[in-house]
XYZ file of C-alpha atoms in Angstrom:
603
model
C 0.000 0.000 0.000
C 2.624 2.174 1.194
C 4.498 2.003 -2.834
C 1.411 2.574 -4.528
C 0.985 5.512 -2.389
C 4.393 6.558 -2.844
C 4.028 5.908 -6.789
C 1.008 7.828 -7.137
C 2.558 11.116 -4.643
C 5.511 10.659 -7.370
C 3.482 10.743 -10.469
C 1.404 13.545 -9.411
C 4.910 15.878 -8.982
C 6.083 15.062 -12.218
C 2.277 15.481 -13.830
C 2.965 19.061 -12.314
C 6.154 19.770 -13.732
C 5.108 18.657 -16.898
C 2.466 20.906 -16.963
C 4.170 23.513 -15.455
C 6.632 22.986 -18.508
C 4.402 22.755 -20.975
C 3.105 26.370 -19.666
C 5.991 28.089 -19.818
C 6.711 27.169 -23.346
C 3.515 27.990 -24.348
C 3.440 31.273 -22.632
C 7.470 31.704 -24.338
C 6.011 31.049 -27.767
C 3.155 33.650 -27.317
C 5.580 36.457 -26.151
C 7.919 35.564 -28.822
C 5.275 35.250 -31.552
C 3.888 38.800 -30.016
C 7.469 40.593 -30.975
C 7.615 38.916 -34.492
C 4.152 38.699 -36.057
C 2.186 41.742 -37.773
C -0.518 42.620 -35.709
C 0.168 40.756 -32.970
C -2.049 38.056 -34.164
C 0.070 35.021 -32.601
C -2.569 32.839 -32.080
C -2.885 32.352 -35.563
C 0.381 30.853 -35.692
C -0.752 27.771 -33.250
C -3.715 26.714 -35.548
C -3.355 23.994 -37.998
C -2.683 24.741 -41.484
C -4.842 23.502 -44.249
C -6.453 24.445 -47.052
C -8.996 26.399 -45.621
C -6.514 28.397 -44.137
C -6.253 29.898 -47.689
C -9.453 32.375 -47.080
C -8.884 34.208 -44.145
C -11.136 37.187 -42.829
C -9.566 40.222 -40.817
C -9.057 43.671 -40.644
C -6.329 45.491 -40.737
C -6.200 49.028 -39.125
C -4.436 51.578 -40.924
C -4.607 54.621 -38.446
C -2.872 57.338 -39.661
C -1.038 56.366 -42.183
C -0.589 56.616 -46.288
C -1.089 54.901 -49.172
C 1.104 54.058 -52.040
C 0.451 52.511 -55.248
C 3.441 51.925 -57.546
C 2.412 50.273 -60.675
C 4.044 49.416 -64.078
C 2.143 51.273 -67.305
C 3.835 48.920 -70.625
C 1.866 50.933 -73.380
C 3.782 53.778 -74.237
C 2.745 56.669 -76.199
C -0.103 55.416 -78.143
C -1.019 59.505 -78.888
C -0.673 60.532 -82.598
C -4.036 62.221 -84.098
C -4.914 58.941 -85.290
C -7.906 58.208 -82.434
C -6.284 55.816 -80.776
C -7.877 54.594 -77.798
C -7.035 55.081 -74.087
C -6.064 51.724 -72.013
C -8.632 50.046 -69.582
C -7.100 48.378 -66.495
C -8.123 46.298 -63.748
C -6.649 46.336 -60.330
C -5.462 44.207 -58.132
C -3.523 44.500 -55.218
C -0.676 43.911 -53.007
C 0.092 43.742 -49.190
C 3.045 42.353 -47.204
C 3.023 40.811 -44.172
C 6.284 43.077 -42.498
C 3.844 46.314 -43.532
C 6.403 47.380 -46.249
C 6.360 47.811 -49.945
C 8.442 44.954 -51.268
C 9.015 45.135 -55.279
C 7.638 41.285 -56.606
C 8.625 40.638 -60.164
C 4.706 40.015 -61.641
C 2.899 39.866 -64.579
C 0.001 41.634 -63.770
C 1.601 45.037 -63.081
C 1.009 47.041 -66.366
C -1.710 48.745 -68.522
C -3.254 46.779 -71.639
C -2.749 48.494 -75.173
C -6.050 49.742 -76.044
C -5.402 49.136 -79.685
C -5.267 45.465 -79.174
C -8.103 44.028 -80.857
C -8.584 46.493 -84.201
C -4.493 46.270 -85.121
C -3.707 47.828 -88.370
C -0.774 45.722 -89.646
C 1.025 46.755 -92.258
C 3.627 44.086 -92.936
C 5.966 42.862 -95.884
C 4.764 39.813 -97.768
C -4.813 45.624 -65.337
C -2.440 45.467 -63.396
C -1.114 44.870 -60.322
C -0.622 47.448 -58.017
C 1.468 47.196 -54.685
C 0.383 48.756 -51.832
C 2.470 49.797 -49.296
C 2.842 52.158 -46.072
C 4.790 55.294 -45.526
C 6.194 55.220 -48.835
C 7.073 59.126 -49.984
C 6.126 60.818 -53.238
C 2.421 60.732 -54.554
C 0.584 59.118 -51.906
C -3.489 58.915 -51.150
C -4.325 59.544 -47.740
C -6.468 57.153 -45.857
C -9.101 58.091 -43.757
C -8.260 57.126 -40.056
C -11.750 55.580 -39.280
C -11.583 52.986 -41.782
C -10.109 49.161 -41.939
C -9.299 48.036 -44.973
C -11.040 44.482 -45.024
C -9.433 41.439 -46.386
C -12.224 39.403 -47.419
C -10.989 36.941 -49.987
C -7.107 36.647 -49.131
C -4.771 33.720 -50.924
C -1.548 33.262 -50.618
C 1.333 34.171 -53.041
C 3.723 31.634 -53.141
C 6.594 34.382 -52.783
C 9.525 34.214 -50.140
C 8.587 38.029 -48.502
C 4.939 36.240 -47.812
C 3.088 38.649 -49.802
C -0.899 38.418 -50.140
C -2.947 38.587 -52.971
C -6.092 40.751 -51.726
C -9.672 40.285 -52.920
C -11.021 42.865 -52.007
C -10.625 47.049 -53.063
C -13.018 48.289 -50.553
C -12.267 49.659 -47.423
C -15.278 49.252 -44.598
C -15.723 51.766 -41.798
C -16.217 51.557 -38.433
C -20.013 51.682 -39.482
C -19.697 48.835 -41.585
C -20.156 51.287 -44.998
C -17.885 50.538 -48.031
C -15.386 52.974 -49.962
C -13.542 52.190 -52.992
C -9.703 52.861 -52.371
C -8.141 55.000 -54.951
C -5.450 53.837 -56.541
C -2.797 55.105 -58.374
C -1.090 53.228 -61.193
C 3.356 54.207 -61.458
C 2.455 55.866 -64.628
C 0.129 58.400 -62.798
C 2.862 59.642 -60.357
C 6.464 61.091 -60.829
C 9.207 58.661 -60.434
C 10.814 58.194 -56.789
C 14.284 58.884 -58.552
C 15.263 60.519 -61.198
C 18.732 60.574 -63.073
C 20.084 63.937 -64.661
C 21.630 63.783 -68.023
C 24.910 64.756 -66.888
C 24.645 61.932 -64.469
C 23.936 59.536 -67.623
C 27.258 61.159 -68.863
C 29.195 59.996 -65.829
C 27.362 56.991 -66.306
C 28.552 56.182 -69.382
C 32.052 57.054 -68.946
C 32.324 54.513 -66.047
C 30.755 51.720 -67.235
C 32.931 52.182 -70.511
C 36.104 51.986 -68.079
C 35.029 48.638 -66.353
C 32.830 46.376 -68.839
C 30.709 43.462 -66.479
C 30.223 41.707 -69.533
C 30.110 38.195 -68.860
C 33.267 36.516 -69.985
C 32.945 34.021 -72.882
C 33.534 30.529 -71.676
C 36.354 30.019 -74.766
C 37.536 32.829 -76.980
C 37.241 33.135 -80.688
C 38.669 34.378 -83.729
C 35.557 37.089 -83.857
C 36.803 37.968 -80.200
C 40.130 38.849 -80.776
C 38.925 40.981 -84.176
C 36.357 42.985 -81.915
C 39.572 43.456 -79.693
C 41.721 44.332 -82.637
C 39.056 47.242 -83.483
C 38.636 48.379 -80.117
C 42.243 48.896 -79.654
C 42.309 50.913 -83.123
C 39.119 52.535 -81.687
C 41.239 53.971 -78.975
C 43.913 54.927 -80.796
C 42.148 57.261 -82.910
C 43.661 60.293 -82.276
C 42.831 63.277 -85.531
C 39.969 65.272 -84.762
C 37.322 65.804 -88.126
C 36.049 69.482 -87.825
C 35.068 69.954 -91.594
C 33.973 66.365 -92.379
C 31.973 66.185 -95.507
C 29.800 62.917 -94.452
C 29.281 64.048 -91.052
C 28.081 67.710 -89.040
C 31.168 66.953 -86.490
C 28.797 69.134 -83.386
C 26.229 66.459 -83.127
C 28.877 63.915 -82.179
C 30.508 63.210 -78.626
C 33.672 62.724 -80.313
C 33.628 62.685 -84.236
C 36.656 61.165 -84.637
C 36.333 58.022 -82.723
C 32.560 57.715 -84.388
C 34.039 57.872 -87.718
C 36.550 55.751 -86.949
C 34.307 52.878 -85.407
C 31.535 53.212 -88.094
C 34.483 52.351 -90.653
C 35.205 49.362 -89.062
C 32.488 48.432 -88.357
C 31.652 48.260 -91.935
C 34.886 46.295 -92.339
C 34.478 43.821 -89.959
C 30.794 43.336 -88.388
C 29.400 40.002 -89.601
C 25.960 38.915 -88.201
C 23.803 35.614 -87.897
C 20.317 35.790 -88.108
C 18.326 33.251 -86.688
C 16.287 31.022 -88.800
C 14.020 30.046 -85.526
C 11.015 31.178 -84.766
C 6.950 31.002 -86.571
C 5.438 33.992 -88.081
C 3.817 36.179 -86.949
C 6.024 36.631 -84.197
C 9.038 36.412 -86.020
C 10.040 37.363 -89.655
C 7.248 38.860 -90.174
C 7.862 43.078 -89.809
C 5.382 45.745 -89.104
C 6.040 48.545 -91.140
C 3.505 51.178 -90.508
C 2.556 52.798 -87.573
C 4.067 53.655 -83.987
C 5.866 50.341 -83.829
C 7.440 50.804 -87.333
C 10.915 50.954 -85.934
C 11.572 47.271 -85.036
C 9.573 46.501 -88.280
C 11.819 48.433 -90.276
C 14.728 47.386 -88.263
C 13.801 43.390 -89.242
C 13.440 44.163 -92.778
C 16.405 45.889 -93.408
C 18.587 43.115 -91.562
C 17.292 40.525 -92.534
C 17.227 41.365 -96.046
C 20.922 42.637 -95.832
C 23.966 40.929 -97.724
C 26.714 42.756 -96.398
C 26.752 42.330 -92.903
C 24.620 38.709 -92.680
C 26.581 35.335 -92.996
C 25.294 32.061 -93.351
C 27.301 30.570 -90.657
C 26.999 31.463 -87.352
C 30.886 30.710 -86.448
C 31.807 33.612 -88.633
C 29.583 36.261 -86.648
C 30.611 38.495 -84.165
C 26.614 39.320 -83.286
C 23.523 37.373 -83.078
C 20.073 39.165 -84.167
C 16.788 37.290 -82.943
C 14.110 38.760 -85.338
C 11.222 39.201 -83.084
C 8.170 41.729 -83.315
C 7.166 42.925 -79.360
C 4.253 44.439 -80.984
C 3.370 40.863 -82.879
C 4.270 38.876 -79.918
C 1.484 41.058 -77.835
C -1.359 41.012 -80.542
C -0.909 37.215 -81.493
C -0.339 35.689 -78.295
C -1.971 37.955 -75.458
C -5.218 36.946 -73.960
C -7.384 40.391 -73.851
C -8.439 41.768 -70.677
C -6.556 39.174 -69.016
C -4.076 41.140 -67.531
C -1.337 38.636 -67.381
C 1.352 38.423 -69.520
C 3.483 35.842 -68.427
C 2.775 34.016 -71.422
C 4.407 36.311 -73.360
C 7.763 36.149 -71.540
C 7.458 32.494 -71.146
C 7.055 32.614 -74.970
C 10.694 34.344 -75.254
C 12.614 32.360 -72.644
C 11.102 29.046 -74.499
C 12.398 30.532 -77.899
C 15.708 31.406 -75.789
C 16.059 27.731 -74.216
C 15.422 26.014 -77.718
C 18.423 28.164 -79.855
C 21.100 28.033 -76.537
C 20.283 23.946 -76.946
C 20.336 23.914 -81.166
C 23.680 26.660 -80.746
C 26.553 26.256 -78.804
C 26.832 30.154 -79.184
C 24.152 31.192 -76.472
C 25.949 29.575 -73.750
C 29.476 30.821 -74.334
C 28.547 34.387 -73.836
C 25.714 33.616 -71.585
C 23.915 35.826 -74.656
C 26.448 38.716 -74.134
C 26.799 38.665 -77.932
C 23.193 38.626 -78.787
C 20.574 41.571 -79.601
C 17.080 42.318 -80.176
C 15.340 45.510 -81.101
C 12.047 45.959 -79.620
C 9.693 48.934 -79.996
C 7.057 48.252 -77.336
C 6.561 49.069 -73.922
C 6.188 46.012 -72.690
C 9.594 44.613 -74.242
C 11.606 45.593 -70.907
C 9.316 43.193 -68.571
C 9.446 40.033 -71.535
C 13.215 40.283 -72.012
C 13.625 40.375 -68.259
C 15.880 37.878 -66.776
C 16.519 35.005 -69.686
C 17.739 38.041 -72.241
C 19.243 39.573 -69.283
C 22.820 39.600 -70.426
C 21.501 40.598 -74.081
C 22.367 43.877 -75.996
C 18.614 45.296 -76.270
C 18.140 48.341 -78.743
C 14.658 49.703 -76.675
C 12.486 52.396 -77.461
C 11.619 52.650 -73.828
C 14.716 53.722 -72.501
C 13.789 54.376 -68.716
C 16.765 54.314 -66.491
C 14.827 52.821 -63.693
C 13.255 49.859 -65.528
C 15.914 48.239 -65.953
C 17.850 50.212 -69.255
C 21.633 49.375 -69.296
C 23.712 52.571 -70.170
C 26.310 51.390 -72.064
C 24.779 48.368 -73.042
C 21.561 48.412 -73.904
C 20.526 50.804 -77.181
C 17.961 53.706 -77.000
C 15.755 52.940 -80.151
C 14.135 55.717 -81.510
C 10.644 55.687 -81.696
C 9.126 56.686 -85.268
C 5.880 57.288 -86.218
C 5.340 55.841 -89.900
C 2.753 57.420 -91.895
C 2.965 55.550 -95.151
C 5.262 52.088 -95.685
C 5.770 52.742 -99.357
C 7.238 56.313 -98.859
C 8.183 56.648 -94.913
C 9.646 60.178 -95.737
C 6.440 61.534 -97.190
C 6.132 65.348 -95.597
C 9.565 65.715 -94.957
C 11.040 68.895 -93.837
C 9.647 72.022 -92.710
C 9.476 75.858 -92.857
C 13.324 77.379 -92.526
C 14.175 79.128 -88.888
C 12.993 82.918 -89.566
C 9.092 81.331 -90.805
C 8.599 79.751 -87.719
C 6.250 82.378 -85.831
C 4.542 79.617 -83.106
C 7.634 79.269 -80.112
C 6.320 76.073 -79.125
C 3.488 73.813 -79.927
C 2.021 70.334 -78.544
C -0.941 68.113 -79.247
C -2.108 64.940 -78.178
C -3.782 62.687 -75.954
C -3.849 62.937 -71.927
C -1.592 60.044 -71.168
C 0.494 59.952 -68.187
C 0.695 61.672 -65.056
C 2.769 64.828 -66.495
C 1.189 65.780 -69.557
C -2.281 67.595 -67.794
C 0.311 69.143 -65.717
C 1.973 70.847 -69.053
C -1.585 71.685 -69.893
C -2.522 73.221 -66.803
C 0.162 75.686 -67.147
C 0.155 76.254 -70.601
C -3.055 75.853 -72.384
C -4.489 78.721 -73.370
C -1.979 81.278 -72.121
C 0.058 83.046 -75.080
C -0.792 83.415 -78.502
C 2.598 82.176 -79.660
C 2.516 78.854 -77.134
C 0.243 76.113 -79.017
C -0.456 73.885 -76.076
C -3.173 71.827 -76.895
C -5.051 68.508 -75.732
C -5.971 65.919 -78.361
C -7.136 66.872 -82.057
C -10.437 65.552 -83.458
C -9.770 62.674 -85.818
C -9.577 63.207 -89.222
C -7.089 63.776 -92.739
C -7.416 67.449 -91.915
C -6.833 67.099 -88.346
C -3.651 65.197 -89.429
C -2.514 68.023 -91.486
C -3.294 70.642 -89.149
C -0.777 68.546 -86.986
C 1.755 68.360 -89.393
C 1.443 71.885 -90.290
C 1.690 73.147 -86.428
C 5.676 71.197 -86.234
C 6.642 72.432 -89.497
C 5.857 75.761 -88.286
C 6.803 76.130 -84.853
C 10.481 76.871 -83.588
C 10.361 73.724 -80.446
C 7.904 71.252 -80.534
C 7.188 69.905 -77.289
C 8.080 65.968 -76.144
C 6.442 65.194 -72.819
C 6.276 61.616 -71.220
C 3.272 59.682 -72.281
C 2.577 56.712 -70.091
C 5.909 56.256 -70.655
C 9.175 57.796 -70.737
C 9.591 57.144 -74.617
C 7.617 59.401 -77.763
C 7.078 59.016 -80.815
C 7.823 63.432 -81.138
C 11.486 63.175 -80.875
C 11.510 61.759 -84.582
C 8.630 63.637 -85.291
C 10.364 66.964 -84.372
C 13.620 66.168 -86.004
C 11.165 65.208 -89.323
C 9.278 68.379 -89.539
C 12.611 70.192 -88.715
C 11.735 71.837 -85.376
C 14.053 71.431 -82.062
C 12.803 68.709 -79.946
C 11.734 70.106 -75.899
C 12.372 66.582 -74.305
C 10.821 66.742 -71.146
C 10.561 63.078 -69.284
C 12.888 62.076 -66.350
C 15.322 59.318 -66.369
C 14.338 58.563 -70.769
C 18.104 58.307 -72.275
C 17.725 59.767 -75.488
C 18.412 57.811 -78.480
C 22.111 56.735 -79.847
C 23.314 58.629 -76.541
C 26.929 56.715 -76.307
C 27.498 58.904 -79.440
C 25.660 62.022 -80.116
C 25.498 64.794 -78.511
C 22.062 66.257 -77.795
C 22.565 69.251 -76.768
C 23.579 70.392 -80.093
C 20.057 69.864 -81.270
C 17.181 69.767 -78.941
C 16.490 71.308 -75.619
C 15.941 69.066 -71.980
C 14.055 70.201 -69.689
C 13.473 68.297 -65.859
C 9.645 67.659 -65.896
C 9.786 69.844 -62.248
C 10.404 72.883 -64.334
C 7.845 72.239 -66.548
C 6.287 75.761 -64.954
C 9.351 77.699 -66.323
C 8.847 76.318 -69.780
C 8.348 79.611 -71.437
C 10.985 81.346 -69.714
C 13.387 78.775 -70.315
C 12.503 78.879 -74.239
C 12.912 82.522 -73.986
C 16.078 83.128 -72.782
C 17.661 80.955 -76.095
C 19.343 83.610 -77.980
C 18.397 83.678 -81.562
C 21.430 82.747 -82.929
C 21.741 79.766 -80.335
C 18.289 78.774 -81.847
C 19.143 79.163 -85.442
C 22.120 77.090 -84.381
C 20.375 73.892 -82.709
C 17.524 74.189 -85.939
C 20.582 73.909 -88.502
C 22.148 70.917 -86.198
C 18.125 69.404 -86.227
C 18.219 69.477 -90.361
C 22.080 67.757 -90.043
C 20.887 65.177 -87.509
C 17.783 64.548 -89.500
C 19.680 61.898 -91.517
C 20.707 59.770 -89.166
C 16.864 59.688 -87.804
C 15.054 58.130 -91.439
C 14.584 54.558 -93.001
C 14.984 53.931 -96.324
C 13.837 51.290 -98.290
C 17.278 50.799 -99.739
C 19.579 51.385 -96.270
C 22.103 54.875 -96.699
C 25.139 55.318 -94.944
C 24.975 56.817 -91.599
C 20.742 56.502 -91.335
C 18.451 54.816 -88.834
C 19.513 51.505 -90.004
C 23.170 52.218 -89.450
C 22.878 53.966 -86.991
C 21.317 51.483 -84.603
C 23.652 48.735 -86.256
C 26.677 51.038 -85.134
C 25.384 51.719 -81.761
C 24.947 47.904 -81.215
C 28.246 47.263 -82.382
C 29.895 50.194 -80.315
C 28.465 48.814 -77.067
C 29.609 45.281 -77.550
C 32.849 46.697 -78.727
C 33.351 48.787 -75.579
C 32.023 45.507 -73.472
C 34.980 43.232 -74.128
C 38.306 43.102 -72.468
C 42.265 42.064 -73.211
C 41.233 39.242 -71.026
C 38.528 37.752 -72.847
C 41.231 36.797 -75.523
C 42.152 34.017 -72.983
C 40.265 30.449 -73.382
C 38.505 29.709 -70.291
C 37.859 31.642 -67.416
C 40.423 33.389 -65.292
């Protein structure tokens, strides 16, 4: 009797200590989870997961505190007098768990091209919006009675545990609903924003220390890019009175010359034969996406610089259409686009498995030439190590100064004759100072309009012109006449009015933070346009004002000397578009290699 008592007294203390243990952790685990968890919603953490865990119900107080919606706008400026409609998106958004704005590489973020379903092809032969707290610059204030409820929330399979929210209504404390407004990135000034002369500096450094990947073996076409660099570099006369070239629109003349010459000597490319129509081979050739129609064409129909075999070529072209690629294989209103960049990294995979070429540069030695917005986000990551030539040059999407190639974006009118209407009135005809018309896309461009509508007779500022031939002429006829024709930022940085301006013969006003204007590793835009920051867009008259005459009459004759290098031909020209973004490719890769890479292997 006296041992079962003793074994039951004995089992009773250690019954307490167990549960006296199993307390304390418990109690451990809730302070801890207390400290770590948003909220401090640590009872959460103790409940079982499963899949109904995947709808979860709460509300989320955001006292005092602001709202900011960053989103990605890929349609650019879809504005010429041709009636082109605005974008529609749909919204979703956002949150993360730490209460921060955390950038997540998706396919949802961007606005869908209104013109998607009536395209007009001329050819030969939504979004996702983050939502974050206390981030600066535009913001929308939310009211401090109201929760923003979380009705339908699934889980993002993303390592900063980011939610995908149902819901954009916030409830307040009286149980009444209130849309959230929401601002798309195209809708607010950037967070940063890159001066020119900081591009410069740019430029200069990343031409001193290349972080080009190194080829896994070198080649014969390495050590001839080397050979031309080095003669490149040893160009020393300086061209004043050049009779091909106006020597002021040039960074350095000399070394331009010098490289376009070799490259003309030297410069063999492989096109590859991979790829279906419509996507590929098959250009667009009218239009606001003419450029990498044009582009296509001309290369692929070119016998100078194309080889048949790929061992001889110091460049590979992949003769894709980003406009194509979007009308052929993009689901409307679907906001998603991942099938269109899953599209390119297949096409990628499939020629770096046919080619041994892909893989011993990593695609360092490859290019593309892509005219729509949305080319940045589908070349992301797989073409990452790629030479793009990109009409939307934005410094903070991702555009590679020294690298990567600012396209120019050109409006095409007619495909048969794409320099119908060139010209314009000479310098001392030019009675309008500055003129602009188009559509209200953006952020920036109401802003220009709210200061400058309808405020001097000489200052043509409007909004969009009615549709029409007339309306079209009217247009022309405004930039023919006018001394600067104005180039604000659409929905994106890129505009089809640079060309435009430098067509009609009237100096370009560029004003759109952090765009690197086209062929910038070699000419020099100052010579020819004027750049203004978009926060002295209130000074704009001033600023055009103060230009002395002769400084004017000056940039106008460098606009008529630059205007060469800015057409297409049917039959490619020395020194034009075509050229021109051929050189610029070549220059970059030039500039990207190193005595080192002459070495087999890998240091």
């Amino acid at each position: 009797m006296n041992y079962s008592f003793k074994i039951q007294t004995l089992l009773q203390i250690e019954k307490r200590k167990w549960l006296f243990l199993v307390c304390l952790v418990t109690l451990t685990h809730l302070f801890c989870q207390s400290l770590i968890l948003p909220y401090k919603s640590a009872l959460l953490s103790l409940l079982p997961y499963s899949k109904d865990s995947e709808i979860v119900k709460d509300n989320v107080n955001l006292n005092n505190e602001s709202v900011t919606v960053n989103s990605y706008n890929e349609d650019g400026d879809v504005d010429d007098q041709d009636g082109l409609t605005e974008k529609h998106n749909e919204e979703k958004i956002i949150f993360s768990l730490d209460g921060n704005t955390n950038s997540i590489d998706n396919d949802f973020d961007f606005v869908e091209d209104g013109t998607l379903g009536n395209i007009n092809v001329d050819t030969e032969g939504g979004s996702l919006i983050q939502l974050g707290v206390g981030e600066s610059n535009v913001s929308t204030s939310v009211d401090t009675n109201l929760n923003v409820s979380f009705d339908k929330i699934k889980e993002v399979n993303d390592p900063k545990d980011h939610l995908l929210l149902g819901s954009n209504f916030a409830t307040s404390r009286n149980g009444s609903s209130k849309p959230i407004k929401k601002k798309m990135r195209c809708e607010m000034p950037p967070k940063t924003v890159l001066p020119l002369i900081e591009m410069q500096k740019l430029l200069v450094r990343h031409r001193a220390r290349s972080r080009a990947m190194r080829p896994r073996w070198s080649s014969e076409c390495d050590k001839e890019i080397m050979m031309a660099k080095l003669k490149i570099e040893e160009t020393t006369p300086i061209w004043k009175n050049d009779r091909d070239l106006y020597a002021p629109l040039f960074r350095n003349i000399s070394i331009f010359k010098r490289s376009y010459e070799l490259m003309e000597q030297i410069l063999k490319i492989y096109v590859y034969k991979e790829g279906e129509k419509p996507i590929f081979h098959q250009p667009i050739l009218k239009g606001l996406y003419a450029s990498e129609g044009w582009f296509m064409k001309l290369m692929e129909g070119n016998k100078h610089f194309v080889v048949k075999d790929p061992r001889k070529a110091h460049l590979f072209y992949m003769p894709f259409s980003s406009r194509m690629l979007e009308y052929t294989i993009y689901v409307r209103n679907s906001h998603n686009r991942t099938n269109l960049r899953q599209y390119l990294k297949d096409y990628s995979e499939k020629i770096a498995a046919k080619y041994r070429f892909w893989n011993r540069t990593g695609g360092a030695d490859h290019f593309l030439v892509a005219c729509h917005d949305w080319a940045p986000y589908e070349t992301r990551h797989h073409m990452e190590h790629c030479i793009k030539a990109l009409c939307n040059a934005d410094v903070t999407m991702g555009f590679k100064i020294g690298r990567d190639v600012s396209f120019p974006e050109t409006y095409v009118r007619s495909a048969r004759n794409p320099l119908r209407d060139l010209g314009g009135k000479p310098p001392l005809q030019r009675h309008i100072l500055a003129f602009y018309a188009g559509n209200m896309h953006g952020y920036f461009r109401p802003i220009l309009l709210k200061y400058w509508k309808d405020t001097y007779p000489d200052m043509k500022i409007l909004g969009p012109m009615p549709p029409g031939v007339t309306s079209k002429m009217n247009y022309i006829q405004h930039m023919k006449s006018s001394k600067y024709c104005i180039c604000p930022k659409g929905y994106e940085v890129n505009s089809p009015r640079i060309v435009e301006s430098i067509f009609y013969e009237c100096v370009p006003v560029i004003i759109s933070d952090n765009f690197v204007p086209p062929f910038f590793e070699v000419l020099n835009w100052d010579e020819f346009s004027v750049i203004i920051a978009e926060k002295d867009v209130q000074n704009l008259r001033s600023i055009l004002v103060s230009i002395p005459e002769e400084k004017y009459v000056k940039m106008q004759l460098g606009v008529r000397k630059v205007q060469r290098h800015f057409l297409w031909h049917a039959k490619p020209e020395r020194f034009d578009l075509f050229h021109m973004t051929l050189h610029s490719i070549w220059y970059n890769r030039v500039f990207q290699m190193k005595l080192r890479y002459l070495r087999a292997g890998i240091e």
